[in-house]
């Protein structure tokens, strides 16, 4: 199997009033499926606020079924609209487990095949394949490698920082060197053109696997997994977790092994933004604290030299597991997985999905649990580039829409309640000033006050207003500048910039409490969605500028995207 876990996404957004600890607000959730089984296994940001989702289907989800199990890759924009979906496969089983951004708005995807998907089938239980797609869903190239043994990629790939990709997993053949016995771990690096730069195979006489990967911020990679032997230290008993660091030439810098007398695995790793790494998985013992009973979640922080900063364990008496970790952009992490108990809220039935936020010291900021009366879980989480996250998972019920039959895929976006993202470009006014938009407070569905949008550096004593919409971003030519909010565009009540008395200067300010406007306290006809929790609103200030001739005699600020919170 294969998950691609990328570094923190940098997309040039500016956040204000952004404690990463603020509880997350569901912006949207989508469910897709066929009458057969459909399951997503990973996701990757696209670099522009959208997201790629990958997985596999036994039906015709993104095109005709080729037979057996096929792979699918889909792209969603920030508003939750599916822009395209692709399905690929052979008459055998073709599974797509992972995705990672390629650094150029495209995506690497990888998985396993029991057919000839990208070359001759090697004849083992499964071969590995790796492909690259652009942002429009066009395949740039695809590669297939294998032995007569059983190769797997399982949650183990990461960007290399140079446009290429690391991936790894386990094999019981000689994929990257002679077999040590049982299954061995392997790690490889490919460049952006699909050329293999190197491959390494390592292990003990018993089972060893790479299960997670994360870039180290210096061109190398952290890899993590499970071992039944002495891979990075004396075995504690059963399966142990391990963590290693490799440089970009494939040299191992260090390796660590941790465990109890029971079984532990590390299923995911994520860079912490300071040269270190977080890892998470499950334990049946007392690895990071006392066991709650059954299987618990554990997660730990390590520095760049392999020293453990801290370790934590959480769980219920019913069985819990950590599947993924993603940086929050502030040194902390979002974690997610499955629970059969009430880990982050009342259990809805059978298995639920959970996700949580932790700060850099390992303290929990918040935790959430969602589900139906059937089985639901989170497979992967990735940053949305704006302090929030995208999540993908599987549901046997109707979590994000009607169930199509058996198990469906779902994808959701959550954002911090009081995050505002500045975007687009302001129009320079006739005095040479560039208006700037900002906000303070929290956009609330119920408060009726306390969220003020302000545009500064505008011409004094001029009428103006706020343009707003809930249909996403735009950058459309308008009155000599750019209209930055999408259609249909709504307008606030009229404002006055005030400022110094004449003559004209740039001392003006447009200001409005959007919470008060949303409940009708300022007059006008506000859109109902301004008071609907989870709504993403784009806002831009417009004003009069008679220094330009009509129809371009206007001021246009940059724009602000914010989320309406429940309270």
Coordinates of C-alpha atoms in Angstrom, one line a residue:
X1 CA 0.0 0.0 0.0
X2 CA 1.1 3.6 -0.4
X3 CA 0.4 6.9 1.3
X4 CA 2.2 10.0 0.3
X5 CA 2.8 12.4 3.2
X6 CA 4.1 15.8 2.2
X7 CA 5.8 18.6 4.0
X8 CA 3.8 21.6 5.3
X9 CA 2.2 23.3 2.4
X10 CA 3.4 26.9 1.7
X11 CA 0.9 28.8 -0.4
X12 CA 1.6 32.4 0.4
X13 CA -1.5 33.0 2.5
X14 CA -1.6 35.4 5.3
X15 CA -3.6 34.5 8.4
X16 CA -4.7 36.8 11.2
X17 CA -5.8 36.1 14.8
X18 CA -4.9 32.5 14.2
X19 CA -4.3 30.4 17.2
X20 CA -3.9 26.9 15.7
X21 CA -5.6 25.6 18.8
X22 CA -9.0 27.0 17.9
X23 CA -11.5 24.2 17.4
X24 CA -12.2 23.2 13.9
X25 CA -15.4 24.0 12.0
X26 CA -16.7 21.7 9.3
X27 CA -16.9 23.7 6.1
X28 CA -18.2 20.9 3.9
X29 CA -18.2 17.1 3.5
X30 CA -18.8 15.1 0.4
X31 CA -19.5 11.3 -0.1
X32 CA -18.9 9.5 -3.3
X33 CA -19.2 5.8 -4.2
X34 CA -20.7 3.0 -6.3
X35 CA -22.7 0.0 -5.5
X36 CA -19.4 -1.8 -4.8
X37 CA -16.7 -1.0 -2.4
X38 CA -14.9 2.4 -2.7
X39 CA -12.2 3.5 -0.4
X40 CA -9.8 6.5 -0.2
X41 CA -6.4 6.0 1.3
X42 CA -4.7 9.3 1.0
X43 CA -4.8 12.9 0.1
X44 CA -2.4 15.7 -1.0
X45 CA -2.8 19.5 -1.2
X46 CA -2.6 21.0 -4.7
X47 CA -0.7 24.2 -3.7
X48 CA -3.7 26.4 -4.6
X49 CA -6.1 25.6 -1.7
X50 CA -7.6 22.5 -3.2
X51 CA -6.9 18.8 -2.6
X52 CA -6.2 15.5 -4.4
X53 CA -7.9 12.4 -3.1
X54 CA -6.7 8.9 -4.0
X55 CA -8.0 5.4 -3.4
X56 CA -9.5 2.3 -5.1
X57 CA -12.9 1.1 -6.2
X58 CA -14.5 -2.2 -7.2
X59 CA -17.0 -0.3 -9.4
X60 CA -17.0 2.4 -12.0
X61 CA -16.2 5.6 -10.0
X62 CA -14.1 7.6 -12.4
X63 CA -14.6 5.7 -15.6
X64 CA -15.3 2.1 -16.7
X65 CA -14.0 -0.7 -14.4
X66 CA -11.0 -2.5 -16.0
X67 CA -11.8 -5.6 -13.8
X68 CA -10.9 -6.5 -10.3
X69 CA -10.1 -3.5 -8.1
X70 CA -9.1 -0.2 -9.9
X71 CA -7.4 2.9 -8.7
X72 CA -8.9 6.3 -8.7
X73 CA -7.6 9.9 -8.3
X74 CA -9.9 12.9 -7.9
X75 CA -9.3 16.6 -7.5
X76 CA -11.5 19.0 -5.3
X77 CA -11.3 22.8 -5.1
X78 CA -11.4 24.6 -1.8
X79 CA -15.2 24.9 -1.9
X80 CA -15.6 21.1 -2.2
X81 CA -16.4 20.9 -5.9
X82 CA -15.0 17.9 -7.7
X83 CA -13.1 19.3 -10.7
X84 CA -12.2 15.9 -12.2
X85 CA -11.8 12.2 -11.4
X86 CA -9.7 9.5 -13.1
X87 CA -9.8 5.7 -12.9
X88 CA -7.1 3.4 -14.0
X89 CA -6.5 -0.3 -13.8
X90 CA -5.9 -3.7 -15.4
X91 CA -7.9 -6.9 -15.3
X92 CA -6.1 -7.7 -12.0
X93 CA -6.1 -5.7 -8.8
X94 CA -4.7 -2.2 -8.9
X95 CA -4.7 -0.3 -5.7
X96 CA -3.8 3.4 -5.2
X97 CA -2.8 4.1 -1.7
X98 CA -0.9 7.4 -1.7
X99 CA -0.5 10.9 -3.0
X100 CA 2.0 13.7 -2.5
X101 CA 2.3 17.1 -4.1
X102 CA 5.0 17.3 -6.8
X103 CA 5.8 21.0 -6.0
X104 CA 4.4 22.2 -9.3
X105 CA 0.6 21.9 -8.6
X106 CA 0.6 18.3 -9.7
X107 CA 0.7 15.1 -7.7
X108 CA 2.6 11.8 -7.3
X109 CA 0.4 8.8 -6.8
X110 CA 1.5 5.2 -6.0
X111 CA 0.2 1.8 -5.2
X112 CA 0.3 -1.9 -6.1
X113 CA -0.8 -3.9 -9.1
X114 CA -1.2 -7.6 -9.9
X115 CA -1.3 -6.8 -13.6
X116 CA 0.8 -4.9 -16.2
X117 CA -0.2 -1.4 -15.4
X118 CA 3.0 0.4 -16.4
X119 CA 5.2 -2.4 -17.6
X120 CA 5.6 -6.2 -17.5
X121 CA 4.3 -7.8 -14.3
X122 CA 7.1 -9.4 -12.3
X123 CA 5.0 -12.4 -11.3
X124 CA 4.9 -12.0 -7.5
X125 CA 1.9 -11.3 -5.4
X126 CA 2.0 -7.6 -6.4
X127 CA 4.3 -5.0 -8.1
X128 CA 4.8 -1.4 -7.1
X129 CA 3.7 1.5 -9.4
X130 CA 4.4 5.2 -9.2
X131 CA 2.9 7.9 -11.5
X132 CA 2.9 11.6 -11.8
X133 CA -0.2 13.7 -12.8
X134 CA -0.6 17.4 -13.5
X135 CA -3.2 19.7 -12.0
X136 CA -5.6 18.9 -14.9
X137 CA -5.5 15.2 -14.4
X138 CA -3.1 14.4 -17.2
X139 CA -0.7 11.5 -16.6
X140 CA 2.9 12.7 -17.1
X141 CA 4.5 9.2 -16.6
X142 CA 4.0 5.9 -14.8
X143 CA 6.6 3.3 -13.6
X144 CA 6.2 -0.3 -12.4
X145 CA 8.8 -2.3 -10.4
X146 CA 8.7 -5.7 -8.6
X147 CA 10.2 -9.1 -8.0
X148 CA 8.7 -12.6 -7.9
X149 CA 8.0 -12.0 -4.2
X150 CA 5.5 -9.7 -2.6
X151 CA 6.1 -5.9 -2.8
X152 CA 4.0 -3.5 -0.9
X153 CA 4.1 0.3 -0.4
X154 CA 2.3 1.1 2.9
X155 CA 2.0 4.8 4.0
X156 CA 5.5 5.5 2.9
X157 CA 6.3 8.4 0.6
X158 CA 7.3 12.0 0.9
X159 CA 8.6 14.9 -1.2
X160 CA 12.3 15.2 -1.5
X161 CA 12.4 19.0 -1.7
X162 CA 13.8 18.9 -5.2
X163 CA 10.7 18.0 -7.2
X164 CA 11.2 14.3 -6.7
X165 CA 9.7 11.8 -4.2
X166 CA 10.7 9.1 -1.7
X167 CA 8.7 6.0 -1.3
X168 CA 9.1 2.8 0.6
X169 CA 7.3 -0.3 2.0
X170 CA 8.2 -3.9 2.4
X171 CA 9.2 -6.9 0.3
X172 CA 9.9 -10.6 0.7
X173 CA 12.0 -10.5 -2.5
X174 CA 15.3 -8.9 -3.4
X175 CA 13.9 -5.5 -4.5
X176 CA 16.8 -3.2 -3.3
X177 CA 19.3 -5.8 -2.2
X178 CA 19.4 -9.4 -0.8
X179 CA 16.6 -10.4 1.5
X180 CA 17.5 -10.6 5.2
X181 CA 14.6 -13.1 5.8
X182 CA 10.9 -12.7 6.2
X183 CA 9.8 -9.3 4.9
X184 CA 12.3 -6.5 4.6
X185 CA 11.8 -2.8 4.6
X186 CA 12.8 -0.8 1.5
X187 CA 13.2 2.9 0.6
X188 CA 13.7 4.4 -2.8
X189 CA 14.1 7.9 -4.3
X190 CA 12.8 9.0 -7.7
X191 CA 13.4 12.3 -9.5
X192 CA 10.6 14.4 -11.1
X193 CA 11.0 12.6 -14.5
X194 CA 10.4 9.2 -12.9
X195 CA 14.0 8.0 -12.8
X196 CA 15.0 5.9 -9.8
X197 CA 18.0 7.6 -8.2
X198 CA 18.6 4.8 -5.6
X199 CA 16.9 2.1 -3.6
X200 CA 17.8 0.5 -0.3
X201 CA 16.6 -2.7 1.4
X202 CA 17.1 -3.4 5.0
X203 CA 15.7 -5.8 7.7
X204 CA 16.1 -8.6 10.1
X205 CA 15.4 -12.3 9.8
X206 CA 11.8 -11.7 10.7
X207 CA 9.2 -9.1 9.5
X208 CA 10.2 -5.5 8.9
X209 CA 8.3 -2.8 7.1
X210 CA 8.3 0.9 6.2
X211 CA 4.8 2.3 7.0
X212 CA 5.3 6.0 7.1
X213 CA 7.5 8.8 5.8
X214 CA 8.0 12.5 6.1
X215 CA 10.5 15.0 4.7
X216 CA 13.2 16.2 7.1
X217 CA 13.3 19.7 5.7
X218 CA 16.9 19.3 4.5
X219 CA 16.4 17.1 1.5
X220 CA 16.3 13.9 3.4
X221 CA 13.5 11.8 4.8
X222 CA 12.2 10.3 8.1
X223 CA 10.9 6.8 7.7
X224 CA 9.0 4.8 10.3
X225 CA 7.4 1.4 10.5
X226 CA 7.3 -1.9 12.4
X227 CA 9.7 -4.7 13.1
X228 CA 9.6 -8.1 14.8
X229 CA 13.4 -8.2 15.2
X230 CA 16.3 -5.9 16.3
X231 CA 16.2 -3.3 13.6
X232 CA 17.1 -0.2 15.7
X233 CA 17.7 -1.7 19.1
X234 CA 16.9 -4.7 21.3
X235 CA 13.3 -6.0 20.7
X236 CA 10.9 -5.3 23.5
X237 CA 8.6 -8.2 22.5
X238 CA 6.0 -8.7 19.8
X239 CA 6.1 -6.0 17.1
X240 CA 8.0 -2.8 17.8
X241 CA 7.9 0.6 16.2
X242 CA 11.0 2.2 14.7
X243 CA 12.1 5.5 13.3
X244 CA 15.0 6.3 11.1
X245 CA 16.5 9.2 9.1
X246 CA 18.1 9.0 5.7
X247 CA 19.9 11.7 3.7
X248 CA 19.1 12.5 0.1
X249 CA 21.9 10.1 -1.1
X250 CA 20.3 7.1 0.8
X251 CA 22.6 7.1 3.8
X252 CA 21.1 6.2 7.1
X253 CA 21.9 8.9 9.7
X254 CA 20.3 7.0 12.7
X255 CA 17.6 4.6 13.6
X256 CA 15.6 4.1 16.8
X257 CA 13.3 1.3 18.1
X258 CA 10.6 1.5 20.7
X259 CA 8.0 -0.9 22.1
X260 CA 6.6 -2.9 24.9
X261 CA 6.1 -6.6 25.4
X262 CA 2.9 -6.2 23.4
X263 CA 2.5 -5.1 19.7
X264 CA 3.2 -1.6 18.5
X265 CA 3.3 -0.1 15.0
X266 CA 4.0 3.4 13.7
X267 CA 1.7 4.1 10.8
X268 CA 2.6 7.7 10.0
X269 CA 5.1 10.4 10.4
X270 CA 5.0 14.2 9.8
X271 CA 7.7 16.9 9.9
X272 CA 7.3 19.3 12.8
X273 CA 8.6 22.3 11.0
X274 CA 11.8 22.5 13.2
X275 CA 13.8 19.7 11.8
X276 CA 12.2 17.0 13.9
X277 CA 9.3 14.6 13.4
X278 CA 6.1 13.4 14.9
X279 CA 5.0 9.7 14.6
X280 CA 1.8 7.9 15.5
X281 CA 0.3 4.5 15.5
X282 CA -1.2 2.0 17.9
X283 CA -0.1 0.0 20.9
X284 CA -1.5 -2.9 22.9
X285 CA 0.7 -2.0 25.9
X286 CA 1.8 0.9 28.0
X287 CA 4.0 2.8 25.5
X288 CA 3.2 6.4 26.3
X289 CA 1.1 6.0 29.4
X290 CA -1.2 3.5 31.0
X291 CA -3.3 1.4 28.6
X292 CA -7.0 2.3 28.5
X293 CA -7.8 -1.3 27.6
X294 CA -7.7 -2.9 24.2
X295 CA -5.7 -1.1 21.5
X296 CA -4.7 2.6 22.1
X297 CA -3.4 5.5 20.1
X298 CA 0.2 6.6 20.7
X299 CA 2.2 9.5 19.3
X300 CA 5.6 10.9 20.0
X301 CA 7.9 13.8 19.1
X302 CA 11.6 13.3 18.1
X303 CA 14.2 15.9 17.3
X304 CA 16.5 15.9 14.2
X305 CA 19.1 13.8 16.0
X306 CA 16.6 11.0 17.0
X307 CA 16.1 12.1 20.6
X308 CA 12.6 11.6 21.9
X309 CA 11.1 14.8 23.2
X310 CA 8.0 13.3 24.6
X311 CA 5.4 10.5 24.0
X312 CA 1.7 10.3 24.7
X313 CA -1.0 7.6 24.7
X314 CA -4.8 8.0 24.5
X315 CA -7.6 5.6 24.1
X316 CA -10.8 4.0 25.3
X317 CA -11.6 0.5 26.5
X318 CA -13.0 -0.3 23.0
X319 CA -10.1 0.0 20.6
X320 CA -8.5 3.0 19.0
X321 CA -5.8 3.6 16.4
X322 CA -3.8 6.6 15.0
X323 CA -3.6 6.5 11.2
X324 CA -2.2 9.9 10.2
X325 CA -0.4 13.1 11.3
X326 CA -0.2 16.5 9.6
X327 CA 1.5 19.7 10.6
X328 CA -0.7 22.6 11.7
X329 CA 1.8 25.3 10.6
X330 CA 2.4 26.4 14.2
X331 CA 4.7 23.6 15.4
X332 CA 1.8 21.4 16.5
X333 CA -0.1 18.6 14.7
X334 CA -3.4 17.4 13.6
X335 CA -3.8 13.6 14.3
X336 CA -6.6 11.3 13.1
X337 CA -7.7 7.7 13.1
X338 CA -10.5 5.4 14.2
X339 CA -12.2 4.5 17.5
X340 CA -14.7 2.0 18.6
X341 CA -15.3 4.0 21.8
X342 CA -16.0 7.6 22.7
X343 CA -12.7 9.2 22.2
X344 CA -13.7 12.6 21.1
X345 CA -17.4 12.5 21.7
X346 CA -20.3 10.0 21.9
X347 CA -19.8 7.0 19.7
X348 CA -22.3 7.0 16.8
X349 CA -22.1 3.2 16.4
X350 CA -19.4 0.6 15.6
X351 CA -16.3 2.5 14.5
X352 CA -16.1 6.3 14.3
X353 CA -13.6 8.7 12.8
X354 CA -11.7 11.0 15.2
X355 CA -9.3 13.9 14.7
X356 CA -7.5 16.1 17.2
X357 CA -5.1 19.1 17.5
X358 CA -2.0 19.0 19.7
X359 CA 0.5 21.7 20.4
X360 CA 4.3 21.3 20.1
X361 CA 4.5 20.1 23.7
X362 CA 2.1 17.3 23.1
X363 CA -0.9 18.9 24.9
X364 CA -4.3 18.4 23.4
X365 CA -6.0 21.6 22.1
X366 CA -9.2 19.8 21.0
X367 CA -10.6 16.5 19.7
X368 CA -13.6 15.7 17.5
X369 CA -15.4 12.5 16.7
X370 CA -17.8 11.9 13.7
X371 CA -19.6 8.9 12.4
X372 CA -22.8 7.1 11.6
X373 CA -24.4 4.0 13.2
X374 CA -22.2 1.9 10.9
X375 CA -18.4 1.9 10.4
X376 CA -16.6 5.2 9.6
X377 CA -13.0 6.1 9.8
X378 CA -10.3 8.7 8.8
X379 CA -7.7 7.4 6.4
X380 CA -5.7 10.6 5.8
X381 CA -5.5 14.2 6.7
X382 CA -3.6 17.0 5.0
X383 CA -3.2 20.8 5.5
X384 CA -5.4 23.1 3.5
X385 CA -2.7 25.8 3.7
X386 CA -4.9 28.0 5.7
X387 CA -4.6 26.6 9.3
X388 CA -7.3 23.9 8.7
X389 CA -7.2 20.5 7.2
X390 CA -8.7 18.2 4.6
X391 CA -9.7 14.7 5.7
X392 CA -10.5 11.6 3.7
X393 CA -12.1 8.4 4.9
X394 CA -14.5 5.6 4.4
X395 CA -18.1 5.2 5.5
X396 CA -20.6 2.3 5.4
X397 CA -23.3 4.7 6.3
X398 CA -24.4 8.2 5.1
X399 CA -21.8 10.5 6.5
X400 CA -21.5 13.1 3.8
X401 CA -24.5 12.1 1.6
X402 CA -26.6 9.1 0.7
X403 CA -24.6 5.8 0.8
X404 CA -24.3 4.4 -2.8
X405 CA -23.9 0.8 -1.5
X406 CA -21.4 -1.1 0.7
X407 CA -18.6 1.3 1.7
X408 CA -18.2 4.8 0.2
X409 CA -15.4 7.4 0.1
X410 CA -15.8 10.7 1.8
X411 CA -13.8 13.9 1.9
X412 CA -14.3 16.9 4.3
X413 CA -12.7 20.3 5.0
X414 CA -12.4 21.8 8.4
X415 CA -11.1 25.3 9.2
X416 CA -10.3 27.1 12.4
X417 CA -13.2 29.3 13.4
X418 CA -11.4 32.6 13.5
X419 CA -9.0 32.3 10.6
X420 CA -9.0 35.0 7.9
X421 CA -7.0 34.6 4.7
X422 CA -5.9 37.6 2.7
X423 CA -5.8 37.0 -1.0
X424 CA -5.9 38.7 -4.4
X425 CA -4.4 42.1 -5.3
X426 CA -5.7 45.5 -4.4
X427 CA -6.0 48.3 -7.0
X428 CA -3.6 51.2 -6.5
X429 CA -5.8 54.3 -6.1
X430 CA -5.4 57.6 -7.9
X431 CA -3.2 59.0 -5.0
X432 CA -0.8 56.0 -5.4
X433 CA -2.0 54.2 -2.3
X434 CA -2.8 50.5 -2.1
X435 CA -5.8 49.7 0.2
X436 CA -5.4 46.8 2.6
X437 CA -8.1 44.6 4.1
X438 CA -7.9 43.2 7.6
X439 CA -10.3 41.9 10.3
X440 CA -10.5 41.4 14.1
X441 CA -12.7 39.2 16.2
X442 CA -14.6 36.0 15.3
X443 CA -17.2 35.6 12.6
X444 CA -20.2 34.2 14.5
X445 CA -23.5 32.7 13.6
X446 CA -25.1 33.8 16.8
X447 CA -23.2 36.7 18.5
X448 CA -24.6 39.6 16.6
X449 CA -21.5 41.7 17.0
X450 CA -17.7 41.4 17.3
X451 CA -16.3 40.7 13.8
X452 CA -15.0 43.8 12.1
X453 CA -13.7 44.0 8.6
X454 CA -11.5 47.1 7.9
X455 CA -10.0 48.5 4.7
X456 CA -7.3 51.0 5.4
X457 CA -5.2 53.4 3.2
X458 CA -8.3 54.5 1.2
X459 CA -9.2 58.0 0.0
X460 CA -10.8 60.1 2.8
X461 CA -14.5 61.0 2.9
X462 CA -15.7 58.7 0.1
X463 CA -18.7 56.3 0.0
X464 CA -18.0 52.6 -0.1
X465 CA -19.3 49.2 0.8
X466 CA -18.2 45.5 1.2
X467 CA -18.6 43.1 -1.7
X468 CA -19.1 39.5 -0.5
X469 CA -20.1 36.0 -1.6
X470 CA -20.0 32.4 -0.5
X471 CA -19.0 30.9 -3.9
X472 CA -15.2 31.1 -3.6
X473 CA -12.4 33.3 -4.9
X474 CA -12.1 35.2 -8.1
X475 CA -9.6 37.5 -9.8
X476 CA -11.8 39.1 -12.6
X477 CA -11.0 42.5 -14.3
X478 CA -13.4 45.1 -12.8
X479 CA -13.3 48.9 -12.9
X480 CA -9.6 49.0 -13.6
X481 CA -8.7 46.5 -10.9
X482 CA -9.7 43.0 -9.8
X483 CA -13.0 41.8 -8.4
X484 CA -11.8 39.2 -6.0
X485 CA -15.1 37.6 -4.8
X486 CA -17.0 35.2 -7.0
X487 CA -20.5 35.6 -8.4
X488 CA -23.2 36.1 -7.3
X489 CA -21.8 39.1 -5.5
X490 CA -23.8 40.7 -2.6
X491 CA -23.3 44.2 -1.1
X492 CA -23.2 45.5 2.4
X493 CA -24.9 48.7 3.6
X494 CA -23.2 51.9 2.5
X495 CA -20.1 53.0 4.4
X496 CA -18.1 56.2 4.6
X497 CA -14.4 56.3 4.7
X498 CA -14.1 59.3 7.0
X499 CA -10.5 60.4 7.7
X500 CA -9.0 63.9 7.5
X501 CA -11.0 66.8 6.1
X502 CA -10.3 67.8 2.5
X503 CA -8.1 67.8 0.5
X504 CA -7.9 64.2 -0.5
X505 CA -5.4 61.9 1.1
X506 CA -5.2 58.2 2.1
X507 CA -6.4 58.6 5.6
X508 CA -9.8 57.0 4.9
X509 CA -11.0 53.7 6.5
X510 CA -13.9 51.5 5.6
X511 CA -15.1 49.5 8.6
X512 CA -18.1 47.3 9.3
X513 CA -19.1 44.7 11.9
X514 CA -20.2 41.8 9.7
X515 CA -21.7 40.0 12.7
X516 CA -24.1 42.9 13.3
X517 CA -24.8 43.3 9.5
X518 CA -25.5 39.5 9.3
X519 CA -28.4 39.8 11.9
X520 CA -29.8 42.9 10.2
X521 CA -28.7 45.3 12.9
X522 CA -27.2 47.7 10.4
X523 CA -30.0 47.6 7.9
X524 CA -29.9 46.4 4.3
X525 CA -30.6 42.8 3.3
X526 CA -27.8 40.6 4.4
X527 CA -27.5 37.1 2.8
X528 CA -28.8 34.4 5.1
X529 CA -25.5 32.4 4.8
X530 CA -23.6 35.1 6.8
X531 CA -25.1 33.5 9.9
X532 CA -24.8 29.8 8.8
X533 CA -22.0 27.9 10.6
X534 CA -19.3 26.5 8.4
X535 CA -19.9 29.1 5.5
X536 CA -16.7 30.3 3.9
X537 CA -17.2 34.0 3.0
X538 CA -15.0 36.1 0.7
X539 CA -15.1 39.9 1.3
X540 CA -13.6 42.9 -0.6
X541 CA -14.0 46.6 0.0
X542 CA -15.2 48.9 -2.8
X543 CA -15.2 52.7 -2.7
X544 CA -15.5 55.8 -4.9
X545 CA -12.3 57.3 -6.4
X546 CA -13.0 60.3 -8.5
X547 CA -9.4 60.7 -9.4
X548 CA -10.1 58.1 -12.1
X549 CA -12.6 58.5 -14.9
X550 CA -15.7 56.4 -15.1
X551 CA -16.2 53.5 -15.2
X552 CA -12.9 53.0 -13.4
X553 CA -13.5 55.6 -10.7
X554 CA -13.4 53.2 -7.8
X555 CA -11.2 51.9 -5.0
X556 CA -10.8 48.1 -4.7
X557 CA -9.0 46.5 -1.7
X558 CA -7.5 43.1 -1.7
X559 CA -9.9 40.4 -0.4
X560 CA -10.4 38.4 2.8
X561 CA -11.7 34.8 3.2
X562 CA -13.2 33.8 6.5
X563 CA -15.2 31.1 8.2
X564 CA -18.5 31.6 10.1
X565 CA -18.3 29.9 13.5
X566 CA -21.1 28.3 15.4
X567 CA -21.0 30.7 18.4

